[in-house]
PDB file of C-alpha atoms in Angstrom:
ATOM      1  CA  UNK A 116      -2.299 -19.861  10.693  1.00  0.00           C
ATOM      2  CA  UNK A 117      -5.001 -22.119   9.338  1.00  0.00           C
ATOM      3  CA  UNK A 118      -4.614 -22.914   5.629  1.00  0.00           C
ATOM      4  CA  UNK A 119      -7.938 -22.361   3.921  1.00  0.00           C
ATOM      5  CA  UNK A 120      -9.680 -23.114   0.662  1.00  0.00           C
ATOM      6  CA  UNK A 121     -12.600 -20.857  -0.230  1.00  0.00           C
ATOM      7  CA  UNK A 122     -13.607 -22.946  -3.253  1.00  0.00           C
ATOM      8  CA  UNK A 123     -14.892 -21.569  -6.554  1.00  0.00           C
ATOM      9  CA  UNK A 124     -16.784 -18.297  -6.689  1.00  0.00           C
ATOM     10  CA  UNK A 125     -20.478 -18.916  -5.917  1.00  0.00           C
ATOM     11  CA  UNK A 126     -21.501 -15.981  -8.114  1.00  0.00           C
ATOM     12  CA  UNK A 127     -20.396 -12.626  -9.447  1.00  0.00           C
ATOM     13  CA  UNK A 128     -20.514  -9.612  -7.143  1.00  0.00           C
ATOM     14  CA  UNK A 129     -21.427  -6.043  -7.981  1.00  0.00           C
ATOM     15  CA  UNK A 130     -20.094  -4.872  -4.601  1.00  0.00           C
ATOM     16  CA  UNK A 131     -17.545  -6.704  -2.505  1.00  0.00           C
ATOM     17  CA  UNK A 132     -19.697  -6.495   0.627  1.00  0.00           C
ATOM     18  CA  UNK A 133     -22.163  -8.878  -1.007  1.00  0.00           C
ATOM     19  CA  UNK A 134     -19.618 -11.681  -0.585  1.00  0.00           C
ATOM     20  CA  UNK A 135     -19.581 -11.733   3.237  1.00  0.00           C
ATOM     21  CA  UNK A 136     -22.242 -14.442   3.617  1.00  0.00           C
ATOM     22  CA  UNK A 137     -20.656 -16.666   0.987  1.00  0.00           C
ATOM     23  CA  UNK A 138     -17.246 -16.277   2.624  1.00  0.00           C
ATOM     24  CA  UNK A 139     -18.609 -17.207   6.048  1.00  0.00           C
ATOM     25  CA  UNK A 140     -20.317 -20.228   4.523  1.00  0.00           C
ATOM     26  CA  UNK A 141     -17.052 -21.286   2.887  1.00  0.00           C
ATOM     27  CA  UNK A 142     -14.608 -20.467   5.688  1.00  0.00           C
ATOM     28  CA  UNK A 143     -16.616 -20.286   8.897  1.00  0.00           C
ATOM     29  CA  UNK A 144     -16.878 -17.206  11.085  1.00  0.00           C
ATOM     30  CA  UNK A 145     -13.159 -16.958  11.765  1.00  0.00           C
ATOM     31  CA  UNK A 146     -10.640 -14.288  10.882  1.00  0.00           C
ATOM     32  CA  UNK A 147      -8.433 -15.718   8.149  1.00  0.00           C
ATOM     33  CA  UNK A 148      -5.340 -14.276   9.851  1.00  0.00           C
ATOM     34  CA  UNK A 149      -5.629 -14.309  13.646  1.00  0.00           C
ATOM     35  CA  UNK A 150      -8.163 -17.200  13.612  1.00  0.00           C
ATOM     36  CA  UNK A 151     -10.429 -15.914  16.352  1.00  0.00           C
ATOM     37  CA  UNK A 152     -14.121 -16.667  16.051  1.00  0.00           C
ATOM     38  CA  UNK A 153     -16.360 -13.678  15.439  1.00  0.00           C
ATOM     39  CA  UNK A 154     -19.984 -14.557  14.627  1.00  0.00           C
ATOM     40  CA  UNK A 155     -20.463 -10.858  13.855  1.00  0.00           C
ATOM     41  CA  UNK A 156     -18.104  -8.037  12.893  1.00  0.00           C
ATOM     42  CA  UNK A 157     -16.059  -9.928  10.308  1.00  0.00           C
ATOM     43  CA  UNK A 158     -15.487  -8.100   7.047  1.00  0.00           C
ATOM     44  CA  UNK A 159     -14.550  -8.980   3.495  1.00  0.00           C
ATOM     45  CA  UNK A 160     -10.768  -8.668   3.457  1.00  0.00           C
ATOM     46  CA  UNK A 161      -8.924  -7.885   0.238  1.00  0.00           C
ATOM     47  CA  UNK A 162      -5.622  -9.745  -0.009  1.00  0.00           C
ATOM     48  CA  UNK A 163      -4.411  -7.119  -2.467  1.00  0.00           C
ATOM     49  CA  UNK A 164      -5.936  -3.792  -1.362  1.00  0.00           C
ATOM     50  CA  UNK A 165      -8.769  -2.591  -3.578  1.00  0.00           C
ATOM     51  CA  UNK A 166      -7.450   0.961  -3.305  1.00  0.00           C
ATOM     52  CA  UNK A 167      -4.244  -0.097  -5.026  1.00  0.00           C
ATOM     53  CA  UNK A 168      -5.690  -2.518  -7.590  1.00  0.00           C
ATOM     54  CA  UNK A 169      -9.330  -1.491  -8.156  1.00  0.00           C
ATOM     55  CA  UNK A 170      -9.976  -4.256 -10.689  1.00  0.00           C
ATOM     56  CA  UNK A 171      -9.649  -6.811  -7.843  1.00  0.00           C
ATOM     57  CA  UNK A 172     -12.306  -5.137  -5.689  1.00  0.00           C
ATOM     58  CA  UNK A 173     -15.022  -7.705  -6.438  1.00  0.00           C
ATOM     59  CA  UNK A 174     -12.878 -10.731  -7.336  1.00  0.00           C
ATOM     60  CA  UNK A 175     -13.614 -13.822  -5.200  1.00  0.00           C
ATOM     61  CA  UNK A 176     -10.018 -15.064  -5.310  1.00  0.00           C
ATOM     62  CA  UNK A 177      -8.897 -11.800  -3.701  1.00  0.00           C
ATOM     63  CA  UNK A 178     -11.244 -12.204  -0.703  1.00  0.00           C
ATOM     64  CA  UNK A 179     -10.578 -13.529   2.782  1.00  0.00           C
ATOM     65  CA  UNK A 180     -12.258 -12.760   6.109  1.00  0.00           C
ATOM     66  CA  UNK A 181     -10.725 -10.183   8.407  1.00  0.00           C
ATOM     67  CA  UNK A 182     -11.400  -8.959  11.933  1.00  0.00           C
ATOM     68  CA  UNK A 183     -11.236  -5.322  12.947  1.00  0.00           C
ATOM     69  CA  UNK A 184      -7.760  -5.621  14.437  1.00  0.00           C
ATOM     70  CA  UNK A 185      -6.147  -7.492  11.549  1.00  0.00           C
ATOM     71  CA  UNK A 186      -7.791  -5.129   9.053  1.00  0.00           C
ATOM     72  CA  UNK A 187      -6.771  -2.005  10.952  1.00  0.00           C
ATOM     73  CA  UNK A 188      -3.134  -3.109  11.049  1.00  0.00           C
ATOM     74  CA  UNK A 189      -3.078  -4.235   7.418  1.00  0.00           C
ATOM     75  CA  UNK A 190      -4.990  -1.240   6.039  1.00  0.00           C
ATOM     76  CA  UNK A 191      -3.866  -0.437   2.488  1.00  0.00           C
ATOM     77  CA  UNK A 192      -0.282  -1.584   2.770  1.00  0.00           C
ATOM     78  CA  UNK A 193       0.952  -2.798  -0.619  1.00  0.00           C
ATOM     79  CA  UNK A 194       0.818  -6.569  -0.965  1.00  0.00           C
ATOM     80  CA  UNK A 195       1.170  -9.164  -3.683  1.00  0.00           C
ATOM     81  CA  UNK A 196       0.971 -12.923  -4.044  1.00  0.00           C
ATOM     82  CA  UNK A 197       4.754 -13.229  -4.426  1.00  0.00           C
ATOM     83  CA  UNK A 198       6.403 -11.644  -1.391  1.00  0.00           C
ATOM     84  CA  UNK A 199       4.031 -12.862   1.355  1.00  0.00           C
ATOM     85  CA  UNK A 200       2.696 -16.217   2.423  1.00  0.00           C
ATOM     86  CA  UNK A 201      -1.106 -16.437   2.254  1.00  0.00           C
ATOM     87  CA  UNK A 202      -3.481 -18.862   3.977  1.00  0.00           C
ATOM     88  CA  UNK A 203      -5.358 -19.536   0.734  1.00  0.00           C
ATOM     89  CA  UNK A 204      -2.203 -20.290  -1.255  1.00  0.00           C
ATOM     90  CA  UNK A 205       0.323 -21.867   1.128  1.00  0.00           C
ATOM     91  CA  UNK A 206       0.229 -24.186   4.126  1.00  0.00           C
ATOM     92  CA  UNK A 207       0.591 -21.368   6.605  1.00  0.00           C
ATOM     93  CA  UNK A 208       0.249 -23.783   9.533  1.00  0.00           C
ATOM     94  CA  UNK A 209       3.852 -24.811   8.793  1.00  0.00           C
ATOM     95  CA  UNK A 210       5.024 -21.201   8.869  1.00  0.00           C
ATOM     96  CA  UNK A 211       4.311 -20.287  12.493  1.00  0.00           C
ATOM     97  CA  UNK A 212       4.737 -21.621  16.014  1.00  0.00           C
ATOM     98  CA  UNK A 213       2.008 -20.988  18.588  1.00  0.00           C
ATOM     99  CA  UNK A 214       2.937 -21.188  22.254  1.00  0.00           C
ATOM    100  CA  UNK A 215       1.600 -20.559  25.741  1.00  0.00           C
ATOM    101  CA  UNK A 216       1.137 -16.903  26.512  1.00  0.00           C
ATOM    102  CA  UNK A 217      -0.431 -16.063  23.179  1.00  0.00           C
ATOM    103  CA  UNK A 218       2.844 -15.873  21.273  1.00  0.00           C
ATOM    104  CA  UNK A 219       3.221 -16.419  17.539  1.00  0.00           C
ATOM    105  CA  UNK A 220       6.670 -16.759  15.993  1.00  0.00           C
ATOM    106  CA  UNK A 221       8.053 -17.781  12.621  1.00  0.00           C
ATOM    107  CA  UNK A 222       8.878 -21.481  12.548  1.00  0.00           C
ATOM    108  CA  UNK A 223      12.436 -22.754  12.539  1.00  0.00           C
ATOM    109  CA  UNK A 224      13.450 -24.973   9.671  1.00  0.00           C
ATOM    110  CA  UNK A 225      12.076 -22.745   6.929  1.00  0.00           C
ATOM    111  CA  UNK A 226      14.349 -21.553   4.195  1.00  0.00           C
ATOM    112  CA  UNK A 227      15.565 -17.988   4.443  1.00  0.00           C
ATOM    113  CA  UNK A 228      13.200 -17.027   1.645  1.00  0.00           C
ATOM    114  CA  UNK A 229      10.186 -18.637   3.312  1.00  0.00           C
ATOM    115  CA  UNK A 230      11.075 -17.070   6.660  1.00  0.00           C
ATOM    116  CA  UNK A 231      11.056 -13.700   4.972  1.00  0.00           C
ATOM    117  CA  UNK A 232       7.639 -14.256   3.438  1.00  0.00           C
ATOM    118  CA  UNK A 233       6.252 -15.581   6.741  1.00  0.00           C
ATOM    119  CA  UNK A 234       7.630 -12.589   8.640  1.00  0.00           C
ATOM    120  CA  UNK A 235       6.115 -10.152   6.165  1.00  0.00           C
ATOM    121  CA  UNK A 236       2.640 -11.638   6.606  1.00  0.00           C
ATOM    122  CA  UNK A 237       2.977 -11.783  10.398  1.00  0.00           C
ATOM    123  CA  UNK A 238       3.962  -8.114  10.518  1.00  0.00           C
ATOM    124  CA  UNK A 239       1.387  -7.128   7.893  1.00  0.00           C
ATOM    125  CA  UNK A 240      -1.523  -8.095  10.167  1.00  0.00           C
ATOM    126  CA  UNK A 241       0.252  -7.700  13.520  1.00  0.00           C
ATOM    127  CA  UNK A 242       0.267 -11.314  14.712  1.00  0.00           C
ATOM    128  CA  UNK A 243       3.547 -10.565  16.504  1.00  0.00           C
ATOM    129  CA  UNK A 244       1.978  -7.782  18.579  1.00  0.00           C
ATOM    130  CA  UNK A 245       1.949  -8.672  22.244  1.00  0.00           C
ATOM    131  CA  UNK A 246       1.563  -6.991  25.595  1.00  0.00           C
ATOM    132  CA  UNK A 247       4.986  -8.025  26.902  1.00  0.00           C
ATOM    133  CA  UNK A 248       8.250  -6.160  26.584  1.00  0.00           C
ATOM    134  CA  UNK A 249      10.296  -6.903  23.508  1.00  0.00           C
ATOM    135  CA  UNK A 250       7.334  -7.264  21.153  1.00  0.00           C
ATOM    136  CA  UNK A 251       5.546  -4.700  18.983  1.00  0.00           C
ATOM    137  CA  UNK A 252       2.879  -3.141  21.189  1.00  0.00           C
ATOM    138  CA  UNK A 253      -0.771  -3.807  20.332  1.00  0.00           C
ATOM    139  CA  UNK A 254      -3.360  -1.063  20.227  1.00  0.00           C
ATOM    140  CA  UNK A 255      -5.260  -0.645  23.535  1.00  0.00           C
ATOM    141  CA  UNK A 256      -8.271  -2.602  22.256  1.00  0.00           C
ATOM    142  CA  UNK A 257      -6.252  -5.255  20.437  1.00  0.00           C
ATOM    143  CA  UNK A 258      -6.802  -8.355  22.590  1.00  0.00           C
ATOM    144  CA  UNK A 259      -5.784 -10.963  20.029  1.00  0.00           C
ATOM    145  CA  UNK A 260      -2.758 -12.187  21.956  1.00  0.00           C
ATOM    146  CA  UNK A 261      -4.768 -12.454  25.178  1.00  0.00           C
ATOM    147  CA  UNK A 262      -7.530 -14.380  23.435  1.00  0.00           C
ATOM    148  CA  UNK A 263      -4.948 -16.742  21.936  1.00  0.00           C
ATOM    149  CA  UNK A 264      -3.682 -17.390  25.435  1.00  0.00           C
ATOM    150  CA  UNK A 265      -7.223 -18.024  26.689  1.00  0.00           C
ATOM    151  CA  UNK A 266      -7.691 -20.568  23.904  1.00  0.00           C
ATOM    152  CA  UNK A 267      -4.367 -22.171  24.810  1.00  0.00           C
ATOM    153  CA  UNK A 268      -5.399 -22.588  28.439  1.00  0.00           C
ATOM    154  CA  UNK A 269      -8.763 -24.010  27.374  1.00  0.00           C
ATOM    155  CA  UNK A 270      -7.083 -26.486  25.019  1.00  0.00           C
ATOM    156  CA  UNK A 271      -4.620 -27.635  27.681  1.00  0.00           C
ATOM    157  CA  UNK A 272      -7.468 -28.153  30.164  1.00  0.00           C
ATOM    158  CA  UNK A 273      -9.510 -30.016  27.545  1.00  0.00           C
ATOM    159  CA  UNK A 274      -6.566 -32.281  26.775  1.00  0.00           C
ATOM    160  CA  UNK A 275      -6.047 -33.150  30.436  1.00  0.00           C
ATOM    161  CA  UNK A 276      -9.756 -33.904  30.895  1.00  0.00           C
ATOM    162  CA  UNK A 277      -9.786 -36.031  27.762  1.00  0.00           C
ATOM    163  CA  UNK A 278      -6.827 -38.058  28.998  1.00  0.00           C
ATOM    164  CA  UNK A 279      -8.477 -38.508  32.389  1.00  0.00           C
ATOM    165  CA  UNK A 280     -11.547 -39.910  30.657  1.00  0.00           C
ATOM    166  CA  UNK A 281      -9.510 -42.428  28.725  1.00  0.00           C
ATOM    167  CA  UNK A 282      -9.883 -40.645  25.392  1.00  0.00           C
ATOM    168  CA  UNK A 283     -13.604 -41.356  25.363  1.00  0.00           C
ATOM    169  CA  UNK A 284     -15.265 -40.500  21.997  1.00  0.00           C
ATOM    170  CA  UNK A 285     -17.995 -38.519  23.754  1.00  0.00           C
ATOM    171  CA  UNK A 286     -15.320 -36.442  25.457  1.00  0.00           C
ATOM    172  CA  UNK A 287     -13.671 -35.899  22.083  1.00  0.00           C
ATOM    173  CA  UNK A 288     -16.972 -34.451  20.889  1.00  0.00           C
ATOM    174  CA  UNK A 289     -16.849 -31.879  23.681  1.00  0.00           C
ATOM    175  CA  UNK A 290     -13.259 -30.953  22.870  1.00  0.00           C
ATOM    176  CA  UNK A 291     -14.149 -30.347  19.236  1.00  0.00           C
ATOM    177  CA  UNK A 292     -17.164 -28.245  20.243  1.00  0.00           C
ATOM    178  CA  UNK A 293     -14.966 -26.168  22.532  1.00  0.00           C
ATOM    179  CA  UNK A 294     -12.405 -25.630  19.779  1.00  0.00           C
ATOM    180  CA  UNK A 295     -15.096 -24.626  17.323  1.00  0.00           C
ATOM    181  CA  UNK A 296     -16.453 -22.123  19.829  1.00  0.00           C
ATOM    182  CA  UNK A 297     -13.125 -20.592  20.805  1.00  0.00           C
ATOM    183  CA  UNK A 298     -11.575 -20.474  17.366  1.00  0.00           C
ATOM    184  CA  UNK A 299      -7.780 -20.309  17.092  1.00  0.00           C
ATOM    185  CA  UNK A 300      -7.454 -23.495  15.044  1.00  0.00           C
ATOM    186  CA  UNK A 301      -3.642 -23.432  15.181  1.00  0.00           C
ATOM    187  CA  UNK A 302      -3.622 -23.331  18.977  1.00  0.00           C
ATOM    188  CA  UNK A 303      -5.764 -26.462  19.241  1.00  0.00           C
ATOM    189  CA  UNK A 304      -3.717 -28.237  16.560  1.00  0.00           C
ATOM    190  CA  UNK A 305      -0.568 -27.415  18.514  1.00  0.00           C
ATOM    191  CA  UNK A 306      -1.835 -28.549  21.910  1.00  0.00           C
ATOM    192  CA  UNK A 307      -3.207 -31.782  20.408  1.00  0.00           C
ATOM    193  CA  UNK A 308      -0.185 -32.324  18.168  1.00  0.00           C
ATOM    194  CA  UNK A 309       0.157 -35.964  19.294  1.00  0.00           C
ATOM    195  CA  UNK A 310      -3.524 -36.864  18.825  1.00  0.00           C
ATOM    196  CA  UNK A 311      -4.051 -37.692  15.141  1.00  0.00           C
ATOM    197  CA  UNK A 312      -7.754 -38.541  15.456  1.00  0.00           C
ATOM    198  CA  UNK A 313      -8.662 -35.300  17.185  1.00  0.00           C
ATOM    199  CA  UNK A 314      -6.618 -33.269  14.718  1.00  0.00           C
ATOM    200  CA  UNK A 315      -8.479 -34.914  11.851  1.00  0.00           C
ATOM    201  CA  UNK A 316     -11.743 -33.975  13.514  1.00  0.00           C
ATOM    202  CA  UNK A 317     -10.585 -30.369  13.898  1.00  0.00           C
ATOM    203  CA  UNK A 318      -9.675 -30.221  10.215  1.00  0.00           C
ATOM    204  CA  UNK A 319     -13.121 -31.531   9.295  1.00  0.00           C
ATOM    205  CA  UNK A 320     -14.973 -29.304  11.764  1.00  0.00           C
ATOM    206  CA  UNK A 321     -13.421 -25.962  10.855  1.00  0.00           C
ATOM    207  CA  UNK A 322     -15.136 -25.174   7.573  1.00  0.00           C
ATOM    208  CA  UNK A 323     -12.859 -24.267   4.718  1.00  0.00           C
ATOM    209  CA  UNK A 324      -9.698 -25.819   6.145  1.00  0.00           C
ATOM    210  CA  UNK A 325      -7.544 -26.982   3.233  1.00  0.00           C
ATOM    211  CA  UNK A 326      -7.526 -30.759   3.774  1.00  0.00           C
ATOM    212  CA  UNK A 327      -4.789 -31.273   1.171  1.00  0.00           C
ATOM    213  CA  UNK A 328      -2.376 -29.512   3.543  1.00  0.00           C
ATOM    214  CA  UNK A 329      -2.374 -32.557   5.854  1.00  0.00           C
ATOM    215  CA  UNK A 330      -1.321 -36.190   5.612  1.00  0.00           C
ATOM    216  CA  UNK A 331      -3.308 -39.212   6.847  1.00  0.00           C
ATOM    217  CA  UNK A 332      -2.108 -38.553  10.398  1.00  0.00           C
ATOM    218  CA  UNK A 333      -3.212 -34.910  10.209  1.00  0.00           C
ATOM    219  CA  UNK A 334       0.357 -33.633  10.129  1.00  0.00           C
ATOM    220  CA  UNK A 335       0.977 -30.510   8.082  1.00  0.00           C
ATOM    221  CA  UNK A 336       2.583 -31.151   4.692  1.00  0.00           C
ATOM    222  CA  UNK A 337       3.485 -28.993   1.723  1.00  0.00           C
ATOM    223  CA  UNK A 338       0.439 -27.598  -0.014  1.00  0.00           C
ATOM    224  CA  UNK A 339      -0.015 -28.845  -3.571  1.00  0.00           C
ATOM    225  CA  UNK A 340       0.787 -25.933  -5.852  1.00  0.00           C
ATOM    226  CA  UNK A 341       1.901 -23.760  -2.923  1.00  0.00           C
ATOM    227  CA  UNK A 342       5.336 -22.638  -1.826  1.00  0.00           C
ATOM    228  CA  UNK A 343       5.169 -24.161   1.654  1.00  0.00           C
TER     229      UNK A 343
END
C-alpha cells in the first residue's frame, strides 16, 4: 500500500465533500487503500468515521481518498490511529506483499504487533478479498483483485520490453506512463524491485507519495515518526 503525504490543509472546509479536489491534487486520482486509478468516482474517505467522531468530519488530517469498494467494506467500522496501520502515518509499503494473481498478504518479518495492525487494515478495507477458494469472497462487483492482476501482467510485460530495449530512457518513460495510467503503485514497485532508477521515477510520478519512506535506492525504509 502506497505511503502518502497529503501535506498541510489548503483551507478550512464547511462540508467534507468540498475537499475532494484538494485531495486529488495532493494524492492523485488513486484510492488510498487499494491503489487503483479512478479519475471519477473517488470519494473523501474518513480515516476515523464521521458518524462515530463528528468533530473530525471536516478535518483535513482525517481525510484520504476511497473507492466505492474500499468504502463499502470499511463503512462505519470503529477505527483509531493506534490499532491500525495507515498510509498517511506509516510506511505501509513495508506491511504488505503483492504477488501475481492479484494477491495481497501481510509481509513476513514484521513484529507480532505490526502484523496485527497490518492485518486489521487489510481486513478493514477488504484487500484480502479474492475470487479463489480460501480467501474472503469479494462482492460480485468487487473487481479489485482482478484489476491488481491486470496491473501485474502489464508491469511484467513492460519490464520484459524495457530489458529488450536495453533499458532505454525513452522506454522508461513509457513504463512510467503505463504505471500512472493503471495505478496500483505497489504492484509496479514490486515488479521493478531491482530497478532503482525506475522506482525513483514512480515515487516522483505518483503525486503524494511520501518520499521520506524510501532511501536513495528507492527501497522502503521506516517512516520518520511512524511505527513502520
